[in-house]
Short mmCIF file of N, CA and C in Angstrom, two decimals:
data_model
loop_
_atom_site.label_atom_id
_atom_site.label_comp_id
_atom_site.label_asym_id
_atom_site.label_seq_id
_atom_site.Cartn_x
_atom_site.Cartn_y
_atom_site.Cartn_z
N UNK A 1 223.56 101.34 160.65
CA UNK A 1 224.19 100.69 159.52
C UNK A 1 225.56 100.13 159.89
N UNK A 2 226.43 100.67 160.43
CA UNK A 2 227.46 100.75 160.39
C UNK A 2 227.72 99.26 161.84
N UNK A 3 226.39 99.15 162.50
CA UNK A 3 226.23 98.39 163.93
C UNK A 3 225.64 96.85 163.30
N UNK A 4 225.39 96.90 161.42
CA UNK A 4 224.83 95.85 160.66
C UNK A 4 226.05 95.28 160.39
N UNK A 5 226.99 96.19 159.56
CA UNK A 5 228.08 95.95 159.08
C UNK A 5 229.55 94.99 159.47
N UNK A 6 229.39 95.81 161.13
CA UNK A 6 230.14 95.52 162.20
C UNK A 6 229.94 93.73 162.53
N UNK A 7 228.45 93.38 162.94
CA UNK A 7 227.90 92.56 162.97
C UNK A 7 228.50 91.31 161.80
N UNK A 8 227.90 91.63 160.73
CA UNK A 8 228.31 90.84 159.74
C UNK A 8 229.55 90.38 159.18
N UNK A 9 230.70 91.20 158.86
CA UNK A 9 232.25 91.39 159.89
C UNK A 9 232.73 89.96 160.70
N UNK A 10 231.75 90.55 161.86
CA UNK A 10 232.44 89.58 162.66
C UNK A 10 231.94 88.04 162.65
N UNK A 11 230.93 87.74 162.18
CA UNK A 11 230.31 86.73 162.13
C UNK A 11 231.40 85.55 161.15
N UNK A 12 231.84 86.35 160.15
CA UNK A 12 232.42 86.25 158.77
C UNK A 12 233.51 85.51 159.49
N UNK A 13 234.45 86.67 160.02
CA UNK A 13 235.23 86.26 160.76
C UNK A 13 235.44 85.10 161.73
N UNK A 14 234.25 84.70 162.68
CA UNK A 14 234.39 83.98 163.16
C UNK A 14 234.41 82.19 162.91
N UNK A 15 233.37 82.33 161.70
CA UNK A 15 233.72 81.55 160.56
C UNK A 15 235.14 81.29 159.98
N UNK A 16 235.63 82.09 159.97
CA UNK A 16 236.96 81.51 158.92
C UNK A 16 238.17 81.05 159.96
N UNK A 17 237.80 81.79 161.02
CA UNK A 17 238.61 81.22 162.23
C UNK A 17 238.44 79.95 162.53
N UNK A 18 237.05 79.41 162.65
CA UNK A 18 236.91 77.97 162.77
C UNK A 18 237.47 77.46 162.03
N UNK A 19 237.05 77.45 160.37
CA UNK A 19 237.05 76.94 159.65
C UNK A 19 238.72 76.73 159.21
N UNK A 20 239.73 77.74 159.76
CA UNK A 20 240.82 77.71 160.19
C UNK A 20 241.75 76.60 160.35
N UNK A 21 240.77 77.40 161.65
CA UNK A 21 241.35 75.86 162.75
C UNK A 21 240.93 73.96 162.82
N UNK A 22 239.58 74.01 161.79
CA UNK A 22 239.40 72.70 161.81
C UNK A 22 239.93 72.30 160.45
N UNK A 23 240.92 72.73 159.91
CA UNK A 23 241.36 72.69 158.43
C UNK A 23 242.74 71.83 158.75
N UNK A 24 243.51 71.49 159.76
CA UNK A 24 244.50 70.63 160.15
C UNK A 24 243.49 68.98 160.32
N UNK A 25 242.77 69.20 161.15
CA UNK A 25 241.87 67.40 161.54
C UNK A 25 241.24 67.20 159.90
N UNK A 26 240.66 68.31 158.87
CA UNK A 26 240.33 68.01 157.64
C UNK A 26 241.58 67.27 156.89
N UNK A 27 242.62 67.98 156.92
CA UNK A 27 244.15 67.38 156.11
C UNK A 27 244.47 66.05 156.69
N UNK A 28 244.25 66.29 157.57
CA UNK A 28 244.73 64.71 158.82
C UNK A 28 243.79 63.31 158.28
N UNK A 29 242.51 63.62 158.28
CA UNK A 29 241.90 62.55 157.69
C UNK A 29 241.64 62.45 156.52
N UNK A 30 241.67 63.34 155.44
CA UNK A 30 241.16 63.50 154.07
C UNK A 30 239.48 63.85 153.97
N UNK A 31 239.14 64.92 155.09
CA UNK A 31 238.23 65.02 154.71
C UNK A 31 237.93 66.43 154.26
N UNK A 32 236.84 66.97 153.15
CA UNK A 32 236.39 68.18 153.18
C UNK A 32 235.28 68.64 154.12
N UNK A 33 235.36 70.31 154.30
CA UNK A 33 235.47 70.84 155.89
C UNK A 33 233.34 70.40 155.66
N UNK A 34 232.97 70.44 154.50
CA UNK A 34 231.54 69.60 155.12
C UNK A 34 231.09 68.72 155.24
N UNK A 35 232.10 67.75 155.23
CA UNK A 35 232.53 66.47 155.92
C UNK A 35 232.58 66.49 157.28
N UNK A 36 233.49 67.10 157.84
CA UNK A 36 233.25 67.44 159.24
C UNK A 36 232.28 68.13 159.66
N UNK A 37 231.83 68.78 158.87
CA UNK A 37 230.62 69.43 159.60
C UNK A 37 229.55 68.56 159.70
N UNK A 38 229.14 67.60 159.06
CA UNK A 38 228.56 66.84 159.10
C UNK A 38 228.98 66.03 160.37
N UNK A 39 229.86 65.49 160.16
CA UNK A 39 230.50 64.12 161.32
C UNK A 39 229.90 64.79 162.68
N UNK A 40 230.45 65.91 162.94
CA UNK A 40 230.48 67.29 164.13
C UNK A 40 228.88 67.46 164.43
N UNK A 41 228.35 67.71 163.51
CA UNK A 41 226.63 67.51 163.54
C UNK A 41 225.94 66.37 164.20
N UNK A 42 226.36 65.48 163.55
CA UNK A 42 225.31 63.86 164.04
C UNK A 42 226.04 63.50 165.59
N UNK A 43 227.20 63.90 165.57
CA UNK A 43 227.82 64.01 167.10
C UNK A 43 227.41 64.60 168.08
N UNK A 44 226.78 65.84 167.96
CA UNK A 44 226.28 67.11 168.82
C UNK A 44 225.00 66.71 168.67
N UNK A 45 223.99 65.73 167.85
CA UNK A 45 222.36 66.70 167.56
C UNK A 45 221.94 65.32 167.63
N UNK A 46 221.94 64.30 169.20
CA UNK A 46 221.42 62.83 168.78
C UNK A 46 219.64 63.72 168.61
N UNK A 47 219.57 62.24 167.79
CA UNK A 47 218.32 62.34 167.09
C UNK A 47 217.86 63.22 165.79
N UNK A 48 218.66 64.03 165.85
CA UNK A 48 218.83 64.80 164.12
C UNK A 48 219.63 64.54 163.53
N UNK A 49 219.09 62.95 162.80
CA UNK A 49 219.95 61.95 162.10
C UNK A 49 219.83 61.83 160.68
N UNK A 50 219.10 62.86 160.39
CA UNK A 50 218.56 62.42 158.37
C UNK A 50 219.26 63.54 158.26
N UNK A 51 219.87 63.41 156.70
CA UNK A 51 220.27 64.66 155.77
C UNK A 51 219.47 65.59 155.64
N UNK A 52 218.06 65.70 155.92
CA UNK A 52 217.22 66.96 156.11
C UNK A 52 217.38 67.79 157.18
N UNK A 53 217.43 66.38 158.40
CA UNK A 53 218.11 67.80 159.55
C UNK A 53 219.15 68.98 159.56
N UNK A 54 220.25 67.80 158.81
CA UNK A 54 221.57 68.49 158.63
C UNK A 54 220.76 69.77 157.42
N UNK A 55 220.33 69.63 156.73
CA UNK A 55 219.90 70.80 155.37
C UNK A 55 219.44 71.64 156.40
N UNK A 56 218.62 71.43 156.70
CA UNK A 56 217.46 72.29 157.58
C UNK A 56 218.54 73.36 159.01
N UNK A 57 219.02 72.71 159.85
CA UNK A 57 219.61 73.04 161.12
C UNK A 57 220.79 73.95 160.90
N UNK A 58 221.59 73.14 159.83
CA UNK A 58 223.18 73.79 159.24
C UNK A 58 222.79 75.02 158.09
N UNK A 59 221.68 74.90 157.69
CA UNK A 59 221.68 75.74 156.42
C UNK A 59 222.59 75.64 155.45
N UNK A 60 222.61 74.16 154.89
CA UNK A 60 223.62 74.01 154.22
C UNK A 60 222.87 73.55 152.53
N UNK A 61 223.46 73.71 151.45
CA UNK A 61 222.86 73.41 150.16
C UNK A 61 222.54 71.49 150.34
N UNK A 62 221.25 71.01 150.21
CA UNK A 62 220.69 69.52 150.21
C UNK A 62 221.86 68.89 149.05
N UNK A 63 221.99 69.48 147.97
CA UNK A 63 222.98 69.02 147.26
C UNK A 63 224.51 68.44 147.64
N UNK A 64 225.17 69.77 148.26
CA UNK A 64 226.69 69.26 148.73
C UNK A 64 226.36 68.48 150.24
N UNK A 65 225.17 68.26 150.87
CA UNK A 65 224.66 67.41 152.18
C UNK A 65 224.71 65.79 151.49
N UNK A 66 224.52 65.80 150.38
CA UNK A 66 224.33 64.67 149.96
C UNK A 66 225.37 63.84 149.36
N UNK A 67 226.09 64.51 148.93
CA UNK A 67 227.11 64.67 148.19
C UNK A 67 228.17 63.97 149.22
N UNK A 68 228.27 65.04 150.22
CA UNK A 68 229.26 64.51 151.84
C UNK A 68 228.79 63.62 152.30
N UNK A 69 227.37 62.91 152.13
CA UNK A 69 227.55 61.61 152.84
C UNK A 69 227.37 60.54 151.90
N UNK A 70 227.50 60.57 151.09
CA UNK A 70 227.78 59.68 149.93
C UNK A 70 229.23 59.20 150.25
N UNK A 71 229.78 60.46 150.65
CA UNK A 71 231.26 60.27 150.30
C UNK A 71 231.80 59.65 151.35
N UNK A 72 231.39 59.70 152.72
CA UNK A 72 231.41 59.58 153.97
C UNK A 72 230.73 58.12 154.40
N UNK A 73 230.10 57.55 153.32
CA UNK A 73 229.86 56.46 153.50
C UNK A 73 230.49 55.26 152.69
N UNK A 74 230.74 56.05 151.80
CA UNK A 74 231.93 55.20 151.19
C UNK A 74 233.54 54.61 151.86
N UNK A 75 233.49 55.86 152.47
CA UNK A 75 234.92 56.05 153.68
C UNK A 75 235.18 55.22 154.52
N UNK A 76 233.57 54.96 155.15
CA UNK A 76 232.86 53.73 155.99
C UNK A 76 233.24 54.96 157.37
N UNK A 77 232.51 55.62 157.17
CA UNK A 77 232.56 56.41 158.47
C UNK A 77 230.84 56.70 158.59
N UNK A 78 230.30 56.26 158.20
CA UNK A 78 229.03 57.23 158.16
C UNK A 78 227.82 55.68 157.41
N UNK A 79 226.88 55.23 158.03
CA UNK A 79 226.10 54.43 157.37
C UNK A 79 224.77 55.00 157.45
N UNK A 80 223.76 54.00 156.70
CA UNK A 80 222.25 54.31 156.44
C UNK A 80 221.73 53.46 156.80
N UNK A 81 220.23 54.21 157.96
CA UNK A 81 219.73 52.80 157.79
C UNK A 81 217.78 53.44 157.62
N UNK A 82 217.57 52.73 157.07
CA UNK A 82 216.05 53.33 156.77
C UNK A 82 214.97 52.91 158.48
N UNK A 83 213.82 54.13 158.62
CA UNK A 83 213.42 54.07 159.62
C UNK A 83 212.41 53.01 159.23
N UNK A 84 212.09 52.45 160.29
CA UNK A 84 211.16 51.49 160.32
C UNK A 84 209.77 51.74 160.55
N UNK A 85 209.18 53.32 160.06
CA UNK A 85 207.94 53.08 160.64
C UNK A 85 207.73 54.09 158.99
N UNK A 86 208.56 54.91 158.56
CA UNK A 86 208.70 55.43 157.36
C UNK A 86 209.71 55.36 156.77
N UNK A 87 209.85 54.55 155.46
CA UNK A 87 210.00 54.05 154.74
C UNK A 87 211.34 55.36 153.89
N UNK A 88 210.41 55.97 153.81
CA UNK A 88 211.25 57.24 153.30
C UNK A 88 212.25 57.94 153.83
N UNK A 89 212.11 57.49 155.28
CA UNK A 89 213.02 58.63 156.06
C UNK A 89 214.51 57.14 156.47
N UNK A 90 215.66 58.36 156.08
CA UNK A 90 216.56 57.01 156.33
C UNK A 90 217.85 58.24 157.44
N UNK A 91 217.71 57.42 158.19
CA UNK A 91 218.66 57.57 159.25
C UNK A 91 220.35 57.31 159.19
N UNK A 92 221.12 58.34 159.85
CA UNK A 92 222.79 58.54 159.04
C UNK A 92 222.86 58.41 160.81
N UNK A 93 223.68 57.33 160.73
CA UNK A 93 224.44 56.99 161.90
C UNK A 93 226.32 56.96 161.81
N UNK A 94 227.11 57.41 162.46
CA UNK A 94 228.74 57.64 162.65
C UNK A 94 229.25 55.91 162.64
N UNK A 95 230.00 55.54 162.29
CA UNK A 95 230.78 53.90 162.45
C UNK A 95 231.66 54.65 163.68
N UNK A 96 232.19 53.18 164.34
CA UNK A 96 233.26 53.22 164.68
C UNK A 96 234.41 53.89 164.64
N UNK A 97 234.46 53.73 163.21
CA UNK A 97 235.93 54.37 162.46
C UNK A 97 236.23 55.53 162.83
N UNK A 98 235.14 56.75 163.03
CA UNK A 98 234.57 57.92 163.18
C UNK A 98 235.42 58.58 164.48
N UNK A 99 235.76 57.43 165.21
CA UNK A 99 235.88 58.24 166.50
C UNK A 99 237.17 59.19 167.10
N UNK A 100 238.46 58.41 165.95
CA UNK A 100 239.31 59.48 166.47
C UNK A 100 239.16 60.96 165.22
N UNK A 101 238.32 60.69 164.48
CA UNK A 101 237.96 62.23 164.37
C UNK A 101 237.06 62.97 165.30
N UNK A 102 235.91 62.51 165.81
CA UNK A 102 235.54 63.13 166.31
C UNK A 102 235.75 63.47 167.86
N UNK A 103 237.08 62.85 168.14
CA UNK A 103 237.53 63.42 169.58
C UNK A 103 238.50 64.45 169.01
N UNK A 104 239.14 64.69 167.86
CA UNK A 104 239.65 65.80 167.19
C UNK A 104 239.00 66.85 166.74
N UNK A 105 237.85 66.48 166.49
CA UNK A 105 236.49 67.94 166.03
C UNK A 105 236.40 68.71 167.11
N UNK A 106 236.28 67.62 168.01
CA UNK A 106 235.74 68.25 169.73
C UNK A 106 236.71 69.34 170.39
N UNK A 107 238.01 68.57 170.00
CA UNK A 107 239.17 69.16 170.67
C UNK A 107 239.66 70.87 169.90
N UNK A 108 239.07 70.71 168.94
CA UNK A 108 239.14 72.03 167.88
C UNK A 108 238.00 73.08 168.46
N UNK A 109 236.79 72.37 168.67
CA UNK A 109 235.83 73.12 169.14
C UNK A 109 235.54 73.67 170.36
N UNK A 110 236.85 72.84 171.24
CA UNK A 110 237.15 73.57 172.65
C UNK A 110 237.99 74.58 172.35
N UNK A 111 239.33 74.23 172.01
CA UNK A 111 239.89 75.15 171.89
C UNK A 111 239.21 76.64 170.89
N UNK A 112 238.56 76.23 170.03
CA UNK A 112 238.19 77.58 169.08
C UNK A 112 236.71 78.63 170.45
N UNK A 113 236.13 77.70 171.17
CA UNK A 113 235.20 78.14 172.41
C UNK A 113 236.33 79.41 173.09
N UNK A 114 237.77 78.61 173.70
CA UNK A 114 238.79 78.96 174.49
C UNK A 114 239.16 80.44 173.98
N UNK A 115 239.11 80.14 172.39
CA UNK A 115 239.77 81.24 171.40
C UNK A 115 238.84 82.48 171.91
N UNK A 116 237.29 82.36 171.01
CA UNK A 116 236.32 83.25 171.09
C UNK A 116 236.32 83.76 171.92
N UNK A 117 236.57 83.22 173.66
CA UNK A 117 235.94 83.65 174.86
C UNK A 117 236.73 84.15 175.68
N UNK A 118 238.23 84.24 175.03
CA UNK A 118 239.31 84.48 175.91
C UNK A 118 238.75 85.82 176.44
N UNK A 119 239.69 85.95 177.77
CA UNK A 119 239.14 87.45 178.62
C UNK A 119 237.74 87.77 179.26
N UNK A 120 236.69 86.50 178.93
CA UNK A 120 235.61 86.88 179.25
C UNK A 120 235.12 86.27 180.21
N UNK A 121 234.31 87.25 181.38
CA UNK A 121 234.08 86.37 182.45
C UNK A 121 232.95 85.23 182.83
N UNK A 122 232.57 84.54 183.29
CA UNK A 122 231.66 83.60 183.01
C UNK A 122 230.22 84.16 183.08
N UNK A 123 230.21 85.12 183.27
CA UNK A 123 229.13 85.70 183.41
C UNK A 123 228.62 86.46 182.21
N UNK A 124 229.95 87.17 181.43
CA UNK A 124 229.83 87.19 180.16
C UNK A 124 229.50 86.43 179.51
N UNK A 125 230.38 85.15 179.50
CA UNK A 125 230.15 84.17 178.74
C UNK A 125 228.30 83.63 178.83
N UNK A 126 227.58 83.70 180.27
CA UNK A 126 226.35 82.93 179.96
C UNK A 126 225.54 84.78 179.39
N UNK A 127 226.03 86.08 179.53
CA UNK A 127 224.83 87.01 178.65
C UNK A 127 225.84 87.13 177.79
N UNK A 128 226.52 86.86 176.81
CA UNK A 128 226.44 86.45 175.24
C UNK A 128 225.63 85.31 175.39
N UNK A 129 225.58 84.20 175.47
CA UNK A 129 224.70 83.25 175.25
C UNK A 129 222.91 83.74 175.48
N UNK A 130 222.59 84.55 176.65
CA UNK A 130 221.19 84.67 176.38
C UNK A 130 221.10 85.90 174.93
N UNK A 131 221.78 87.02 174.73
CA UNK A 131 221.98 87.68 173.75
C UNK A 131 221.60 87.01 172.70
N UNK A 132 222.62 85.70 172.05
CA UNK A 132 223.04 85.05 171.25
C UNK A 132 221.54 84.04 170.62
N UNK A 133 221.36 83.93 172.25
CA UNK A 133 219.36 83.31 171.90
C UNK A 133 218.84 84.07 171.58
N UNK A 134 218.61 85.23 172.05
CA UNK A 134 217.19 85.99 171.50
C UNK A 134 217.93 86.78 169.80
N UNK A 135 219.08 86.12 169.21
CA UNK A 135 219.47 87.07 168.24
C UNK A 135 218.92 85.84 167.35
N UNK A 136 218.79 84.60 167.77
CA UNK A 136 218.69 83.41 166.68
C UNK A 136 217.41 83.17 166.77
N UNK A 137 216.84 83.69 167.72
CA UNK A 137 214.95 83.57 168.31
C UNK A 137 214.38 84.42 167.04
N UNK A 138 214.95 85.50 167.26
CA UNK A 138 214.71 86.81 166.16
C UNK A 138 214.93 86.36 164.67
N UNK A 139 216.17 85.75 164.41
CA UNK A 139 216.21 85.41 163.05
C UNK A 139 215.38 84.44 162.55
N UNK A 140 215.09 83.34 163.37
CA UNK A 140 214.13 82.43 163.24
C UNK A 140 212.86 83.20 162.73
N UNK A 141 212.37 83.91 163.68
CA UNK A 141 211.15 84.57 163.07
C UNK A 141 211.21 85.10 161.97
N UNK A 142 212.17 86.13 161.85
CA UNK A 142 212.02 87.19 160.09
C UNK A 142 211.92 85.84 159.20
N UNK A 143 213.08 84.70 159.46
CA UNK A 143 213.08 83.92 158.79
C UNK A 143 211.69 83.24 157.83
N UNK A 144 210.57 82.98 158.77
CA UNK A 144 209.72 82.73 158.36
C UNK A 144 208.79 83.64 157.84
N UNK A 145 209.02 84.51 158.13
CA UNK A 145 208.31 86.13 157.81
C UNK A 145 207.50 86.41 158.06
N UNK A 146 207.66 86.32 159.62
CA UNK A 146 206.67 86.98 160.36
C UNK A 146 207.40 87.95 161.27
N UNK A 147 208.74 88.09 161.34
CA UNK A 147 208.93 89.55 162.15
C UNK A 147 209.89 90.17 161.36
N UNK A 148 209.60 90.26 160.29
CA UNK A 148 210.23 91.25 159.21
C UNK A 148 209.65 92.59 159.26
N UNK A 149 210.54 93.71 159.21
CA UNK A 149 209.43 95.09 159.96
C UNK A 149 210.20 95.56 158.65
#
């Protein structure tokens, strides 16, 4: 219990640390922080370009996903363009405009990497990462509910 707790804790934590630290590039441009998460998303995930990815990948409410790029396209940072083979599916591509935020997202997300990992040796650093897979391999599954015990 107490190894659940611990867990959850820190996760929390590591969250608000980001969310922290990317709260100066949010003030800087006027954006809200799932604004950037978004921008930060279509930056990192070519080809997971529809607001479903972002719902789906981020686990974020379809509502405030929609909401941020409404807003984000108004900004003229963020356009639409519908796919050409389905009709339905419309594709969120970054403008131009986009870019000195997102060499500022990046630069937050090194340094917050720098933060997390301080003291640790690279070897650490790649078994947290296989750890870190088989902990999201695992959630994936209960997720769907099939390794819920």
């Amino acid at each position: 219990m107490q190894q659940t707790n611990t867990l959850l804790s820190n996760i929390r934590r590591i969250i608000k640390l980001y969310d922290n630290m990317l709260k100066p590039v949010c003030d800087r441009y006027g954006l809200v922080p799932i604004e950037a998460t978004i921008i930060s998303f279509l930056q990192n995930n070519p080809g997971r370009d529809t607001a479903a990815d972002i719902v789906e990948l981020r686990m974020l409410a379809k509502s405030n996903v929609s909401q941020a790029v409404e807003s984000l396209i108004q900004k003229s940072l963020m356009q639409r363009q519908q796919d050409t083979e389905d009709r339905r599916r419309i594709h969120l591509s970054l403008t131009a405009e986009v870019q000195p935020i997102t060499k500022d997202i990046e630069a937050v997300r090194e340094a917050f990497r720098k933060q997390i990992f301080r003291g640790f040796t690279k070897e650490e650093q790649q078994q947290f990462s296989r750890f870190n897979d088989r902990i999201a391999e695992n959630t994936r599954i209960a997720m769907e509910g099939d390794g819920i015990e």
